[in-house]
Short mmCIF file of C-alpha atoms in Angstrom, two decimals:
data_model
loop_
_atom_site.label_atom_id
_atom_site.label_comp_id
_atom_site.label_asym_id
_atom_site.label_seq_id
_atom_site.Cartn_x
_atom_site.Cartn_y
_atom_site.Cartn_z
CA MET A 1 53.07 -79.73 -37.18
CA SER A 2 52.72 -77.40 -33.39
CA VAL A 3 51.81 -74.08 -33.27
CA GLY A 4 52.44 -70.91 -31.02
CA VAL A 5 55.14 -69.14 -29.36
CA PHE A 6 58.31 -71.73 -28.43
CA ALA A 7 56.66 -74.01 -30.62
CA THR A 8 58.22 -71.56 -33.59
CA ALA A 9 61.49 -70.68 -31.43
CA GLU A 10 62.83 -73.93 -31.23
CA ARG A 11 61.90 -74.52 -35.40
CA HIS A 12 63.26 -70.89 -36.26
CA PRO A 13 65.27 -69.67 -33.74
CA ASP A 14 66.35 -66.35 -35.65
CA LYS A 15 63.31 -65.34 -37.15
CA PRO A 16 62.41 -62.33 -35.32
CA ALA A 17 59.36 -62.42 -32.97
CA ALA A 18 59.11 -58.52 -32.77
CA ILE A 19 61.32 -55.35 -35.20
CA LEU A 20 61.36 -52.00 -33.66
CA GLY A 21 60.36 -50.35 -36.84
CA SER A 22 61.75 -46.97 -35.64
CA ASP A 23 65.82 -47.80 -35.63
CA GLY A 24 65.21 -52.39 -37.56
CA SER A 25 66.71 -54.11 -33.77
CA MET A 26 64.24 -56.35 -32.87
CA LEU A 27 63.64 -59.48 -30.65
CA THR A 28 64.20 -63.37 -32.72
CA PHE A 29 61.96 -66.40 -30.69
CA GLY A 30 65.51 -68.03 -29.82
CA ASP A 31 66.11 -65.43 -27.80
CA LEU A 32 62.08 -64.07 -26.18
CA ALA A 33 62.34 -67.51 -25.42
CA GLU A 34 65.10 -67.97 -23.07
CA ARG A 35 64.70 -65.05 -21.88
CA SER A 36 61.53 -64.52 -20.91
CA ALA A 37 61.99 -68.14 -19.42
CA ARG A 38 64.59 -66.33 -16.74
CA LEU A 39 62.94 -64.21 -15.81
CA ALA A 40 59.80 -66.43 -15.45
CA ALA A 41 61.56 -68.57 -13.40
CA ILE A 42 62.74 -65.64 -11.12
CA LEU A 43 59.03 -64.69 -10.48
CA ARG A 44 57.93 -67.96 -9.88
CA SER A 45 60.25 -68.25 -6.78
CA HIS A 46 58.22 -65.45 -6.09
CA LEU A 47 54.88 -65.43 -6.72
CA ASP A 48 52.24 -67.91 -6.53
CA ILE A 49 49.62 -69.28 -10.36
CA GLY A 50 46.79 -66.15 -11.04
CA ASP A 51 49.27 -62.89 -8.61
CA ARG A 52 49.75 -60.08 -9.62
CA VAL A 53 53.16 -58.54 -12.40
CA ALA A 54 52.41 -55.31 -12.67
CA VAL A 55 54.57 -53.61 -15.90
CA LEU A 56 55.16 -50.29 -16.44
CA LEU A 57 56.50 -49.49 -19.89
CA GLU A 58 57.15 -47.59 -22.70
CA ASN A 59 56.46 -49.63 -26.02
CA ARG A 60 59.73 -52.10 -26.51
CA LEU A 61 61.08 -55.29 -27.34
CA ASP A 62 61.41 -56.03 -23.87
CA TYR A 63 57.76 -55.69 -22.89
CA PHE A 64 57.89 -58.43 -24.61
CA VAL A 65 59.98 -60.98 -22.66
CA VAL A 66 57.90 -59.25 -20.02
CA ILE A 67 54.57 -60.23 -20.65
CA TRP A 68 55.59 -63.93 -22.46
CA ALA A 69 57.74 -64.46 -18.88
CA ILE A 70 55.07 -63.97 -16.84
CA ARG A 71 52.19 -65.31 -19.71
CA ARG A 72 54.37 -68.06 -19.60
CA SER A 73 54.39 -68.55 -15.65
CA GLY A 74 50.05 -68.66 -14.85
CA LEU A 75 50.41 -65.88 -13.50
CA ARG A 76 48.17 -62.23 -14.15
CA TRP A 77 49.96 -59.02 -16.02
CA VAL A 78 48.85 -55.81 -15.47
CA PRO A 79 50.22 -52.91 -18.23
CA ILE A 80 49.97 -50.20 -16.94
CA ASN A 81 49.27 -47.02 -19.05
CA TRP A 82 52.55 -44.95 -18.39
CA HIS A 83 50.48 -41.44 -19.05
CA LEU A 84 48.66 -41.27 -16.08
CA HIS A 85 48.79 -39.06 -13.62
CA PRO A 86 51.04 -40.93 -11.04
CA ARG A 87 47.80 -41.46 -8.50
CA GLU A 88 45.71 -42.94 -11.40
CA SER A 89 48.64 -45.20 -11.94
CA ALA A 90 49.70 -45.72 -8.23
CA TYR A 91 45.54 -47.22 -8.04
CA ILE A 92 45.70 -49.70 -10.09
CA VAL A 93 48.94 -50.63 -8.71
CA ASP A 94 47.80 -50.99 -5.32
CA ASN A 95 43.78 -52.33 -6.14
CA CYS A 96 45.16 -54.41 -8.54
CA ASP A 97 47.01 -56.26 -5.50
CA ALA A 98 50.54 -56.21 -7.26
CA ARG A 99 53.80 -57.95 -5.78
CA VAL A 100 56.35 -57.11 -8.58
CA PHE A 101 56.42 -54.72 -10.28
CA VAL A 102 58.43 -53.90 -13.17
CA ALA A 103 59.31 -51.82 -14.13
CA SER A 104 61.43 -48.65 -16.05
CA PRO A 105 64.63 -45.99 -15.73
CA LYS A 106 62.85 -43.92 -19.15
CA LEU A 107 59.56 -43.91 -16.45
CA ARG A 108 61.71 -44.09 -12.91
CA GLU A 109 59.94 -41.10 -11.07
CA LEU A 110 56.37 -42.45 -11.97
CA ALA A 111 58.09 -45.93 -10.61
CA GLU A 112 58.73 -45.19 -7.69
CA GLN A 113 55.14 -42.54 -7.31
CA SER A 114 52.98 -45.64 -7.76
CA ALA A 115 55.66 -48.39 -5.39
CA ALA A 116 55.14 -46.05 -2.97
CA GLN A 117 51.47 -46.28 -1.95
CA SER A 118 51.18 -49.76 -2.92
CA PRO A 119 52.21 -50.92 0.31
CA LYS A 120 52.28 -54.44 -0.85
CA LEU A 121 54.19 -55.18 -3.15
CA GLU A 122 57.23 -57.59 -3.01
CA LEU A 123 59.83 -57.03 -5.68
CA LEU A 124 61.19 -54.23 -7.44
CA ILE A 125 62.70 -55.21 -11.39
CA SER A 126 63.71 -52.81 -14.19
CA VAL A 127 64.29 -54.03 -16.99
CA ASP A 128 67.78 -51.93 -17.69
CA GLU A 129 69.91 -50.91 -14.89
CA ALA A 130 69.00 -50.42 -11.05
CA PHE A 131 67.19 -47.58 -10.27
CA GLY A 132 65.83 -47.10 -6.47
CA ALA A 133 64.85 -49.87 -5.20
CA PHE A 134 64.18 -51.61 -7.96
CA GLN A 135 66.70 -53.88 -9.44
CA ALA A 136 68.32 -54.56 -12.57
CA ILE A 137 66.61 -58.42 -13.44
CA ASP A 138 70.32 -59.19 -14.11
CA ASP A 139 71.07 -58.77 -10.40
CA LEU A 140 68.04 -60.92 -9.65
CA PRO A 141 69.74 -64.17 -7.73
CA PRO A 142 68.11 -67.40 -10.55
CA ALA A 143 65.87 -69.46 -9.30
CA PRO A 144 64.96 -72.65 -11.04
CA PRO A 145 62.81 -72.92 -13.95
CA VAL A 146 59.50 -73.74 -14.33
CA ALA A 147 56.92 -76.25 -15.85
CA ASP A 148 55.22 -73.87 -18.33
CA LEU A 149 51.66 -73.01 -17.10
CA GLU A 150 49.01 -69.81 -19.11
CA GLY A 151 49.07 -67.12 -17.48
CA SER A 152 46.13 -64.49 -18.94
CA ALA A 153 46.07 -61.02 -19.09
CA MET A 154 43.58 -58.57 -16.07
CA MET A 155 43.46 -55.98 -18.33
CA TYR A 156 41.70 -52.62 -16.57
CA SER A 157 38.68 -50.03 -17.85
CA SER A 158 40.36 -47.77 -20.16
CA GLY A 159 38.85 -44.65 -16.97
CA THR A 160 37.21 -42.59 -19.89
CA THR A 161 33.68 -42.63 -17.56
CA GLY A 162 35.70 -42.76 -14.01
CA ALA A 163 37.69 -45.21 -11.37
CA PRO A 164 39.18 -47.51 -13.82
CA LYS A 165 38.42 -51.43 -13.76
CA GLY A 166 40.31 -55.16 -13.44
CA ILE A 167 38.87 -56.84 -15.55
CA VAL A 168 39.99 -60.57 -13.81
CA ARG A 169 39.11 -64.41 -15.99
CA ALA A 170 40.60 -67.95 -14.84
CA LEU A 171 43.72 -68.40 -15.77
CA PRO A 172 42.76 -70.30 -19.68
CA PRO A 173 42.96 -74.41 -19.66
CA GLN A 174 46.09 -74.39 -23.30
CA ALA A 175 49.23 -74.61 -22.92
CA ALA A 176 51.21 -71.94 -21.35
CA GLY A 177 52.35 -70.15 -25.86
CA THR A 178 50.00 -71.76 -28.89
CA PRO A 179 46.85 -70.48 -29.75
CA GLY A 180 43.19 -69.77 -27.11
CA PRO A 181 40.18 -67.91 -28.06
CA ALA A 182 42.12 -63.97 -28.33
CA GLU A 183 44.02 -66.01 -31.52
CA HIS A 184 40.55 -67.48 -33.04
CA PRO A 185 39.22 -64.53 -34.65
CA MET A 186 43.01 -63.23 -35.86
CA ARG A 187 43.78 -67.30 -38.00
CA GLU A 188 39.88 -67.18 -39.25
CA SER A 189 38.86 -64.03 -39.47
CA TYR A 190 42.02 -61.91 -41.04
CA HIS A 191 44.85 -65.32 -41.85
CA PHE A 192 47.09 -64.86 -39.71
CA ASP A 193 49.96 -67.18 -39.56
CA GLY A 194 53.59 -67.55 -39.80
CA ASN A 195 53.72 -65.95 -42.62
CA THR A 196 52.16 -62.41 -41.50
CA MET A 197 54.32 -60.32 -41.05
CA PHE A 198 51.90 -57.51 -38.76
CA LEU A 199 52.58 -53.77 -37.75
CA CYS A 200 51.17 -52.15 -35.21
CA PRO A 201 51.98 -48.56 -34.16
CA GLY A 202 49.37 -48.74 -30.63
CA PRO A 203 50.79 -48.25 -26.91
CA LEU A 204 51.76 -51.84 -25.22
CA TYR A 205 49.89 -51.32 -22.82
CA HIS A 206 46.19 -50.91 -23.88
CA ALA A 207 44.24 -54.01 -24.48
CA ALA A 208 44.20 -54.35 -28.69
CA PRO A 209 48.37 -53.88 -29.15
CA LEU A 210 49.29 -56.24 -26.70
CA PHE A 211 46.67 -58.57 -27.09
CA TRP A 212 47.16 -59.15 -31.43
CA THR A 213 51.29 -58.98 -31.00
CA MET A 214 51.25 -61.39 -29.57
CA GLY A 215 48.93 -63.24 -30.87
CA ALA A 216 50.84 -62.95 -34.25
CA GLN A 217 53.79 -63.75 -32.48
CA VAL A 218 50.97 -66.82 -30.98
CA LEU A 219 50.21 -68.12 -34.50
CA GLY A 220 54.32 -67.71 -35.87
CA GLY A 221 54.10 -64.81 -36.87
CA THR A 222 56.71 -61.72 -36.46
CA SER A 223 55.14 -58.15 -35.03
CA VAL A 224 56.18 -54.68 -35.67
CA ILE A 225 56.08 -51.86 -32.81
CA PHE A 226 57.19 -48.07 -32.43
CA PRO A 227 57.33 -46.11 -29.97
CA THR A 228 55.04 -42.77 -30.80
CA PHE A 229 52.99 -42.71 -33.64
CA ASP A 230 54.40 -41.14 -37.29
CA PRO A 231 52.57 -41.12 -40.11
CA GLU A 232 55.36 -41.26 -42.42
CA GLN A 233 57.44 -43.27 -40.22
CA VAL A 234 54.91 -46.12 -40.70
CA LEU A 235 54.44 -46.19 -44.21
CA ALA A 236 58.70 -46.45 -45.41
CA ALA A 237 58.01 -49.93 -42.33
CA ILE A 238 55.26 -51.02 -44.02
CA GLU A 239 57.08 -51.32 -48.13
CA ARG A 240 60.41 -51.35 -46.00
CA HIS A 241 58.77 -55.30 -43.66
CA LYS A 242 56.13 -56.24 -47.18
CA VAL A 243 53.49 -56.16 -43.61
CA THR A 244 50.87 -57.80 -44.29
CA HIS A 245 48.31 -56.51 -41.42
CA THR A 246 47.63 -54.11 -39.64
CA LEU A 247 45.81 -52.73 -36.45
CA PHE A 248 45.09 -48.67 -36.42
CA VAL A 249 43.01 -46.64 -34.29
CA PRO A 250 40.93 -43.55 -36.25
CA THR A 251 43.38 -40.92 -34.66
CA HIS A 252 46.36 -43.10 -36.71
CA PHE A 253 43.77 -42.55 -40.02
CA VAL A 254 43.52 -39.60 -39.44
CA ARG A 255 46.78 -37.85 -39.71
CA MET A 256 48.10 -40.82 -43.15
CA LEU A 257 45.35 -39.60 -45.06
CA LYS A 258 46.62 -35.49 -43.24
CA LEU A 259 50.00 -36.38 -45.23
CA PRO A 260 50.23 -34.64 -48.62
CA ALA A 261 49.57 -36.62 -51.51
CA GLU A 262 52.71 -37.22 -52.86
CA VAL A 263 54.18 -38.63 -50.13
CA ARG A 264 51.73 -41.24 -49.05
CA ALA A 265 51.71 -41.68 -53.30
CA ARG A 266 55.85 -42.14 -52.04
CA TYR A 267 55.51 -45.58 -50.99
CA ASP A 268 54.56 -49.29 -51.80
CA LEU A 269 51.73 -50.32 -49.75
CA SER A 270 50.80 -53.65 -51.97
CA SER A 271 52.27 -55.62 -49.66
CA LEU A 272 49.31 -55.08 -47.34
CA LYS A 273 46.23 -57.74 -46.87
CA ALA A 274 44.37 -56.19 -44.04
CA VAL A 275 44.40 -53.12 -43.12
CA ILE A 276 41.86 -53.77 -39.24
CA HIS A 277 41.29 -50.11 -37.63
CA ALA A 278 39.08 -50.78 -33.85
CA ALA A 279 38.99 -49.18 -30.68
CA ALA A 280 36.98 -45.40 -31.24
CA PRO A 281 34.10 -44.92 -34.04
CA CYS A 282 35.96 -44.19 -37.53
CA PRO A 283 34.20 -40.86 -38.79
CA PRO A 284 32.91 -42.41 -42.78
CA ASP A 285 33.63 -39.86 -44.63
CA ILE A 286 37.27 -40.63 -43.30
CA LYS A 287 36.86 -44.01 -43.39
CA ARG A 288 35.95 -43.57 -47.85
CA GLN A 289 39.28 -41.81 -47.66
CA MET A 290 41.24 -45.07 -46.24
CA ILE A 291 39.05 -47.64 -48.40
CA ALA A 292 39.88 -45.10 -51.44
CA TRP A 293 42.85 -44.80 -50.72
CA MET A 294 44.51 -48.47 -50.14
CA GLY A 295 41.05 -50.01 -51.10
CA PRO A 296 39.05 -52.39 -49.90
CA VAL A 297 41.54 -54.07 -47.16
CA ILE A 298 39.76 -52.38 -44.13
CA GLU A 299 38.52 -53.99 -41.99
CA GLU A 300 36.83 -52.57 -38.81
CA PHE A 301 36.04 -54.37 -35.82
CA TYR A 302 33.99 -53.33 -32.51
CA GLY A 303 34.91 -55.20 -28.96
CA ALA A 304 35.41 -54.87 -25.68
CA SER A 305 38.33 -55.07 -22.64
CA GLU A 306 35.15 -57.35 -21.05
CA GLY A 307 33.96 -59.08 -24.69
CA GLY A 308 31.88 -58.92 -28.22
CA PHE A 309 33.49 -59.03 -30.69
CA THR A 310 31.98 -58.31 -34.12
CA THR A 311 33.08 -57.19 -38.07
CA VAL A 312 32.91 -55.53 -41.03
CA SER A 313 34.83 -56.15 -44.66
CA SER A 314 35.39 -52.88 -46.76
CA ALA A 315 32.21 -54.14 -49.21
CA GLU A 316 30.13 -55.29 -45.88
CA TRP A 317 30.80 -51.32 -44.64
CA LEU A 318 29.77 -49.76 -48.48
CA ALA A 319 26.58 -50.94 -48.42
CA ARG A 320 25.88 -49.85 -45.11
CA PRO A 321 27.94 -47.70 -43.86
CA GLY A 322 28.04 -46.41 -40.44
CA THR A 323 28.05 -49.89 -39.18
CA VAL A 324 30.64 -52.22 -37.43
CA GLY A 325 29.20 -55.60 -37.85
CA ARG A 326 27.85 -58.65 -37.25
CA SER A 327 28.71 -60.64 -34.16
CA THR A 328 31.72 -63.59 -34.75
CA ALA A 329 31.35 -64.08 -30.56
CA GLY A 330 27.94 -65.18 -29.50
CA PRO A 331 24.50 -63.59 -29.93
CA LEU A 332 23.78 -59.95 -29.46
CA ARG A 333 21.22 -58.19 -27.63
CA ILE A 334 19.96 -54.02 -27.48
CA LEU A 335 18.38 -53.81 -24.04
CA GLY A 336 16.05 -50.64 -22.85
CA GLU A 337 16.21 -49.26 -19.90
CA ASN A 338 13.99 -51.08 -17.90
CA GLY A 339 15.86 -54.24 -19.18
CA GLU A 340 13.52 -54.66 -21.69
CA ASP A 341 14.14 -55.08 -25.20
CA LEU A 342 13.96 -53.55 -28.41
CA PRO A 343 12.92 -53.95 -32.04
CA GLN A 344 15.28 -53.81 -34.52
CA GLY A 345 16.34 -49.65 -35.03
CA GLN A 346 15.66 -49.02 -32.43
CA ALA A 347 18.75 -47.42 -29.84
CA GLY A 348 19.15 -49.24 -26.20
CA THR A 349 22.32 -50.47 -24.32
CA ILE A 350 24.74 -53.43 -26.04
CA TYR A 351 24.73 -56.50 -24.35
CA PHE A 352 26.92 -59.45 -25.70
CA GLN A 353 27.06 -62.34 -24.23
CA LEU A 354 30.92 -63.17 -22.37
CA PRO A 355 32.72 -66.61 -23.27
CA ALA A 356 33.68 -67.34 -20.21
CA PRO A 357 33.11 -64.97 -16.58
CA LEU A 358 34.54 -62.72 -15.08
CA ALA A 359 34.77 -60.00 -12.51
CA TYR A 360 35.78 -56.34 -11.21
CA HIS A 361 38.38 -56.92 -9.23
CA ASN A 362 37.32 -55.69 -5.32
CA GLU A 363 34.14 -53.88 -7.12
CA PRO A 364 31.35 -56.33 -6.64
CA GLU A 365 28.77 -53.63 -7.30
CA LYS A 366 29.78 -52.78 -10.88
CA THR A 367 29.63 -56.50 -11.49
CA ARG A 368 26.43 -56.92 -10.82
CA ALA A 369 26.09 -53.37 -12.58
CA THR A 370 27.30 -54.19 -15.66
CA ILE A 371 26.68 -58.39 -15.84
CA ILE A 372 23.83 -59.29 -16.20
CA ASP A 373 23.18 -63.58 -15.51
CA ASP A 374 26.62 -63.23 -15.13
CA VAL A 375 25.95 -63.82 -19.23
CA TRP A 376 24.75 -61.02 -20.66
CA CYS A 377 27.94 -57.60 -20.17
CA THR A 378 27.66 -53.81 -21.28
CA ALA A 379 31.17 -51.65 -21.84
CA GLY A 380 27.93 -49.50 -22.07
CA ASP A 381 27.62 -48.50 -25.55
CA VAL A 382 24.43 -47.48 -26.67
CA GLY A 383 23.46 -48.90 -30.16
CA TYR A 384 21.04 -50.71 -32.40
CA LEU A 385 20.92 -53.79 -34.95
CA ASP A 386 19.50 -54.07 -38.29
CA GLU A 387 17.30 -56.17 -40.03
CA GLU A 388 20.50 -58.24 -41.09
CA GLY A 389 22.28 -58.36 -38.14
CA TYR A 390 24.33 -55.46 -39.48
CA LEU A 391 25.47 -53.32 -35.48
CA PHE A 392 25.42 -49.19 -35.47
CA LEU A 393 26.65 -48.25 -32.58
CA VAL A 394 25.50 -44.27 -31.82
CA ASP A 395 27.66 -43.22 -28.89
CA ARG A 396 28.35 -44.36 -25.62
CA LYS A 397 25.87 -44.41 -22.84
CA ASN A 398 27.40 -41.80 -20.24
CA HIS A 399 28.82 -39.78 -23.43
CA MET A 400 25.15 -38.66 -23.71
CA ILE A 401 23.47 -34.78 -23.42
CA ILE A 402 19.95 -34.10 -22.32
CA SER A 403 19.17 -31.39 -23.57
CA GLY A 404 15.22 -28.98 -22.66
CA GLY A 405 14.48 -33.51 -22.10
CA VAL A 406 15.79 -34.57 -25.91
CA ASN A 407 18.22 -37.29 -26.44
CA ILE A 408 22.07 -36.61 -28.40
CA TYR A 409 25.08 -38.11 -29.12
CA PRO A 410 27.11 -36.53 -28.98
CA LEU A 411 29.70 -38.71 -32.24
CA GLU A 412 27.27 -37.72 -35.16
CA THR A 413 28.05 -34.41 -34.19
CA GLU A 414 31.76 -34.84 -34.02
CA ASN A 415 31.58 -36.87 -37.05
CA VAL A 416 30.79 -33.66 -38.69
CA LEU A 417 32.55 -31.81 -36.75
CA ILE A 418 35.83 -33.49 -38.32
CA MET A 419 35.95 -32.93 -41.61
CA HIS A 420 36.31 -29.38 -41.88
CA PRO A 421 39.28 -28.56 -42.41
CA ALA A 422 40.01 -26.04 -40.00
CA VAL A 423 39.67 -28.66 -37.19
CA ARG A 424 42.65 -31.37 -36.11
CA ASP A 425 40.96 -32.87 -33.62
CA VAL A 426 36.74 -32.62 -31.43
CA ALA A 427 35.38 -33.43 -28.53
CA VAL A 428 31.62 -32.75 -28.15
CA ILE A 429 30.08 -32.85 -24.89
CA GLY A 430 27.78 -32.14 -22.33
CA VAL A 431 27.56 -28.96 -20.10
CA PRO A 432 25.05 -26.79 -17.04
CA ASN A 433 21.89 -24.40 -19.30
CA ALA A 434 20.19 -23.42 -16.37
CA GLU A 435 17.06 -23.35 -18.90
CA PHE A 436 17.34 -26.90 -20.65
CA GLY A 437 19.70 -28.57 -18.07
CA GLU A 438 23.19 -28.56 -20.85
CA GLU A 439 24.20 -27.82 -24.20
CA VAL A 440 25.49 -29.02 -26.87
CA LYS A 441 29.45 -27.66 -26.44
CA GLY A 442 31.96 -28.10 -29.38
CA VAL A 443 35.97 -28.10 -28.49
CA VAL A 444 38.48 -28.13 -30.89
CA SER A 445 41.74 -28.29 -31.87
CA LEU A 446 43.48 -26.38 -35.02
CA GLU A 447 45.66 -27.77 -37.59
CA PRO A 448 48.45 -25.38 -37.23
CA GLY A 449 48.11 -22.07 -38.43
CA GLN A 450 45.15 -22.04 -37.84
CA GLU A 451 44.21 -19.70 -35.72
CA ALA A 452 41.52 -19.77 -33.01
CA SER A 453 38.59 -16.58 -33.25
CA PRO A 454 34.96 -16.02 -31.89
CA GLU A 455 34.72 -16.09 -36.89
CA LEU A 456 36.35 -19.63 -37.00
CA ALA A 457 33.71 -20.58 -34.16
CA ALA A 458 30.58 -19.04 -35.53
CA GLU A 459 31.49 -21.06 -38.90
CA LEU A 460 31.32 -24.45 -37.49
CA ILE A 461 28.53 -23.34 -35.89
CA ALA A 462 26.69 -23.02 -38.93
CA PHE A 463 29.23 -25.87 -40.74
CA CYS A 464 27.70 -28.29 -37.99
CA ARG A 465 24.30 -26.93 -38.50
CA GLU A 466 23.95 -26.98 -42.68
CA ARG A 467 24.60 -30.54 -41.54
CA LEU A 468 23.10 -31.72 -38.30
CA THR A 469 19.50 -30.87 -36.91
CA HIS A 470 20.12 -27.56 -35.07
CA TYR A 471 19.57 -29.14 -31.71
CA LYS A 472 22.16 -31.81 -32.26
CA CYS A 473 25.29 -28.26 -32.92
CA PRO A 474 26.90 -27.24 -30.66
CA ARG A 475 26.09 -24.25 -29.58
CA SER A 476 29.64 -23.18 -28.19
CA ILE A 477 32.95 -23.97 -29.27
CA ASP A 478 36.17 -22.61 -26.85
CA PHE A 479 40.01 -23.90 -29.25
CA ILE A 480 42.76 -25.98 -26.43
CA ASP A 481 46.16 -27.34 -28.04
CA GLU A 482 45.08 -30.50 -27.61
CA VAL A 483 41.89 -33.06 -27.18
CA PRO A 484 42.29 -34.66 -23.99
CA ARG A 485 42.77 -38.67 -26.02
CA LEU A 486 44.40 -41.96 -24.52
CA PRO A 487 46.59 -43.45 -26.94
CA SER A 488 43.74 -46.25 -28.13
CA GLY A 489 42.30 -43.20 -29.12
CA LYS A 490 39.48 -42.76 -27.43
CA VAL A 491 38.27 -39.23 -26.15
CA ARG A 492 39.00 -38.67 -21.47
CA LYS A 493 35.70 -36.62 -21.72
CA HIS A 494 35.02 -37.62 -18.00
CA ASP A 495 38.20 -35.14 -18.07
CA LEU A 496 36.57 -32.29 -19.83
CA MET A 497 33.72 -33.14 -19.23
CA ALA A 498 34.45 -32.20 -15.01
CA ARG A 499 36.98 -29.54 -15.95
CA TYR A 500 33.65 -28.08 -17.90
CA ARG A 501 31.64 -28.41 -14.47
CA GLU A 502 34.03 -27.26 -12.38
CA THR A 503 34.31 -23.65 -14.39
CA ALA A 504 29.82 -24.15 -14.95
#
């Protein structure tokens, strides 16, 4: 039996392809196929194979209509983070050479400011009513049908360490909407199939939520999404829809664990087969609590938009706390500062084998700096391998603090501070120090009801010193309302470090 989005639409047109968890509204496979075909014809009447379409939409069911229209047209979709500053959004729309821009009225202001700075745009489309120069899809003239041809994503790196980079790959060879390399680990490692009910509360402009929700649809399953993350609403949806698979980031775990025990116990989570997490390192104590609560269904993977993929089960992780698993996508290399291979147990830059050639759009120097011999690529993470090939992350290379000639990776310090009962979120960065070059600073947001004070700052530093070598601990603590994070869970450390450099 053939597998794929459009095969499912033919056999089961009334089956939900996507459900909006906040209100239960749904998009059937039949509607998804029919509506995406209409939009695909319009796009192909304006564009050539491989052209880019920028997409600026909140989490909504129409997101899938738009992306599947692009994907079945042999085009490249470029999701835009709607939390970005207009300058940042405009940079991506212009940098990717998009000729079509799809947006929603809810994001009108950001869409119009971004479009105004992108002279290459030829067609502006709104998924709802028309606004400004954006034409409503239903008002566009009909176009003749086109043959389906598989397209590809052009994801931009999150920009946590500077200007984001667009990742360009060759268009896939498989038929549109059928399983490809992205769906292989979902099917083989996590057993996604036509009976899967997949829940993902993350933003669809981010790589993992979009690829996994679409992948579930490719394999005949249903995806449950949310406009925003509400921990109790998610637990209720797991029970209501008998969710089998989920995809979270560690900040979701932290917020769910903060719910009162009696609230967490209220919901039946027995349908869960795999609770998958990724995107950011998970503090070990948080992961232990999740395994104790939900059982040995907690699964983790590590990868990057460029490639690479490791997996680890609950049992494997409990035997080797902190590991992100072994590679299921080819060998890994750990390289030193001079490009030499490092021995087991020694930390260095992680390189993975590319599944297919790629380049950063209009960035030949960054491509050369990131990819070795067209085969080995790094996302800038630092880690080491043990004797059994399990990978352990240390931190991102760009986040390393050098104080008095000593290398300090802030992730270890963050994992300690997050466990203090007063701390809601934390980021640890290096700030200028006249004597040592840099010193360690903790930037903390507090739980409701907690008040910032010099006494609490001293308590947090002491809490850290009881558990870590002193030079790894903050010399100062700043309190802020909210630690700046991308919705993927990654801290925007570039923003924090820039703020403190300006202060210094």
